[in-house]
Protein backbone atom coordinates (compact mmCIF):
# COMPACT_ATOMS: atom_id res chain seq x y z
CA UNK A 1 -21.96 -3.19 6.45
CA UNK A 2 -18.45 -2.05 5.81
CA UNK A 3 -16.13 -2.79 2.94
CA UNK A 4 -12.43 -3.37 3.23
CA UNK A 5 -9.75 -4.76 1.01
CA UNK A 6 -7.21 -7.30 2.10
CA UNK A 7 -4.61 -9.47 0.46
CA UNK A 8 -3.30 -12.73 1.93
CA UNK A 9 0.38 -13.23 1.18
CA UNK A 10 2.57 -16.21 2.07
CA UNK A 11 6.34 -16.25 1.66
CA UNK A 12 8.03 -19.63 1.77
CA UNK A 13 11.57 -20.96 1.72
CA UNK A 14 13.59 -17.79 2.31
CA UNK A 15 16.10 -16.88 4.98
CA UNK A 16 14.78 -14.77 7.82
CA UNK A 17 16.79 -11.75 6.68
CA UNK A 18 15.54 -11.99 3.08
CA UNK A 19 12.00 -12.62 4.30
CA UNK A 20 12.00 -9.49 6.47
CA UNK A 21 13.47 -7.33 3.70
CA UNK A 22 10.90 -8.62 1.22
CA UNK A 23 8.04 -7.94 3.65
CA UNK A 24 9.22 -4.35 4.09
CA UNK A 25 9.37 -3.83 0.32
CA UNK A 26 5.93 -5.37 -0.16
CA UNK A 27 4.45 -3.07 2.49
CA UNK A 28 5.73 -0.05 0.54
CA UNK A 29 4.36 -1.41 -2.74
CA UNK A 30 0.81 -2.14 -1.62
CA UNK A 31 -1.59 0.82 -1.37
CA UNK A 32 -2.44 1.86 2.18
CA UNK A 33 -6.15 1.08 1.74
CA UNK A 34 -5.31 -2.61 1.26
CA UNK A 35 -4.57 -4.59 4.39
CA UNK A 36 -1.73 -7.12 4.11
CA UNK A 37 -2.35 -10.38 5.94
CA UNK A 38 0.85 -12.39 6.29
CA UNK A 39 -0.26 -15.99 5.99
CA UNK A 40 1.24 -19.42 5.68
CA UNK A 41 0.88 -21.62 2.63
CA UNK A 42 -2.01 -23.52 4.22
CA UNK A 43 -4.25 -20.42 4.17
CA UNK A 44 -7.35 -21.44 2.19
CA UNK A 45 -7.85 -17.93 0.77
CA UNK A 46 -4.27 -17.25 -0.27
CA UNK A 47 -3.92 -14.50 -2.88
CA UNK A 48 -0.15 -14.38 -3.41
CA UNK A 49 2.51 -17.02 -2.81
CA UNK A 50 6.14 -16.00 -2.97
CA UNK A 51 8.36 -19.04 -2.91
CA UNK A 52 12.02 -19.93 -3.25
CA UNK A 53 12.36 -21.43 -6.73
CA UNK A 54 14.03 -24.51 -5.23
CA UNK A 55 10.73 -25.58 -3.64
CA UNK A 56 8.48 -24.67 -6.57
CA UNK A 57 8.49 -28.15 -8.13
CA UNK A 58 7.80 -30.02 -4.90
CA UNK A 59 4.64 -32.15 -5.03
CA UNK A 60 2.96 -30.27 -2.16
CA UNK A 61 3.49 -26.88 -3.78
CA UNK A 62 2.34 -28.14 -7.19
CA UNK A 63 -0.80 -29.56 -5.58
CA UNK A 64 -1.47 -26.29 -3.74
CA UNK A 65 -1.19 -24.28 -6.95
CA UNK A 66 -3.32 -26.71 -8.98
CA UNK A 67 -6.06 -26.75 -6.35
CA UNK A 68 -6.13 -22.95 -6.01
CA UNK A 69 -6.10 -21.45 -9.48
CA UNK A 70 -6.59 -17.93 -8.16
CA UNK A 71 -3.20 -17.86 -6.36
CA UNK A 72 -0.60 -15.57 -7.92
CA UNK A 73 2.81 -17.20 -7.60
CA UNK A 74 6.12 -15.36 -7.65
CA UNK A 75 9.20 -17.54 -7.54
CA UNK A 76 12.31 -16.07 -5.98
CA UNK A 77 15.81 -16.90 -7.19
CA UNK A 78 19.31 -15.50 -6.79
CA UNK A 79 20.97 -14.09 -9.88
CA UNK A 80 23.20 -11.03 -9.50
CA UNK A 81 23.12 -10.41 -13.28
CA UNK A 82 19.33 -10.05 -13.24
CA UNK A 83 18.99 -8.40 -9.83
CA UNK A 84 15.57 -6.90 -9.12
CA UNK A 85 14.06 -8.10 -12.43
CA UNK A 86 10.92 -10.18 -12.71
CA UNK A 87 10.80 -12.51 -15.71
CA UNK A 88 8.14 -15.20 -16.16
CA UNK A 89 6.97 -14.67 -12.57
CA UNK A 90 10.48 -15.12 -11.14
CA UNK A 91 11.94 -12.34 -9.00
CA UNK A 92 15.72 -12.29 -9.10
CA UNK A 93 17.62 -11.27 -5.99
CA UNK A 94 19.37 -9.20 -4.77
CA UNK A 95 16.54 -6.70 -4.71
CA UNK A 96 18.22 -3.36 -5.40
CA UNK A 97 15.38 -1.71 -7.34
CA UNK A 98 11.73 -2.02 -6.43
CA UNK A 99 10.04 -0.99 -9.67
CA UNK A 100 9.53 -4.55 -10.98
CA UNK A 101 8.19 -5.81 -7.66
CA UNK A 102 5.83 -2.85 -7.30
CA UNK A 103 4.54 -3.34 -10.85
CA UNK A 104 4.04 -7.09 -10.40
CA UNK A 105 2.16 -6.61 -7.13
CA UNK A 106 -0.02 -3.81 -8.47
CA UNK A 107 -0.96 -5.86 -11.55
CA UNK A 108 -1.96 -8.84 -9.40
CA UNK A 109 -3.87 -6.69 -6.92
CA UNK A 110 -5.76 -4.97 -9.73
CA UNK A 111 -6.85 -8.36 -11.09
CA UNK A 112 -8.11 -9.84 -7.87
CA UNK A 113 -8.14 -7.45 -4.95
CA UNK A 114 -9.92 -9.23 -2.15
CA UNK A 115 -13.06 -7.22 -1.34
CA UNK A 116 -15.03 -8.70 1.53
CA UNK A 117 -18.42 -7.71 2.90
CA UNK A 118 -19.14 -8.36 6.53
CA UNK A 119 -22.15 -10.68 6.62
CA UNK A 120 -23.80 -13.18 8.98
CA UNK A 121 -21.95 -16.00 7.19
CA UNK A 122 -18.65 -14.31 8.00
CA UNK A 123 -19.66 -14.01 11.64
CA UNK A 124 -19.60 -17.83 11.69
CA UNK A 125 -16.14 -17.71 10.06
CA UNK A 126 -15.02 -15.33 12.82
CA UNK A 127 -16.04 -17.89 15.44
CA UNK A 128 -14.08 -20.57 13.60
CA UNK A 129 -11.04 -18.28 13.36
CA UNK A 130 -11.22 -17.60 17.11
CA UNK A 131 -11.15 -21.35 17.77
CA UNK A 132 -8.14 -21.68 15.46
CA UNK A 133 -6.37 -18.81 17.21
CA UNK A 134 -7.07 -20.40 20.59
CA UNK A 135 -5.58 -23.70 19.37
CA UNK A 136 -2.48 -21.93 18.00
CA UNK A 137 -1.97 -20.05 21.26
CA UNK A 138 -2.25 -23.27 23.24
CA UNK A 139 0.36 -24.84 20.99
CA UNK A 140 2.67 -21.82 21.36
CA UNK A 141 2.41 -21.98 25.13
CA UNK A 142 3.12 -25.71 25.20
CA UNK A 143 6.50 -26.12 26.99
CA UNK A 144 7.54 -29.02 24.72
CA UNK A 145 7.96 -26.52 21.85
CA UNK A 146 10.70 -24.57 23.63
CA UNK A 147 11.48 -21.01 22.59
CA UNK A 148 9.60 -19.57 19.64
CA UNK A 149 9.87 -16.32 17.69
CA UNK A 150 6.63 -14.61 16.74
CA UNK A 151 6.22 -11.94 14.08
CA UNK A 152 3.30 -9.64 13.41
CA UNK A 153 2.23 -8.16 10.06
CA UNK A 154 5.13 -5.68 10.31
CA UNK A 155 7.71 -8.40 10.64
């Protein structure tokens, strides 16, 4: 059996440019022994949700947060006067200094770093994930969807 640490992070409601910049900054903030899994908000084992503050009060997001109490939520808002600060779990852009983001991430990771043991039960989960991946790939290759952009964990 091997041990590894991973964190599932979803970022929602940001422009592609801001999203990519934020992903780069997050990668530098998270220790190298922790694997970052970029997820979507439907991920059942989501650890961190970073969301544009405009969408925070939507019923679907509220339901997601209420049903998953372990999710750490960081709202993202624009405010040049407070740039790079995090107050009450709100990160203010533009992000010129990374200290607040690094501190916030490290505090959350220290509280609930996802440590998983490989077990027979997870082997079943792996089979399920393979089926899900197969379904996603079939959907991607479906001509009705037109051109798509795909991003890996590095953006």
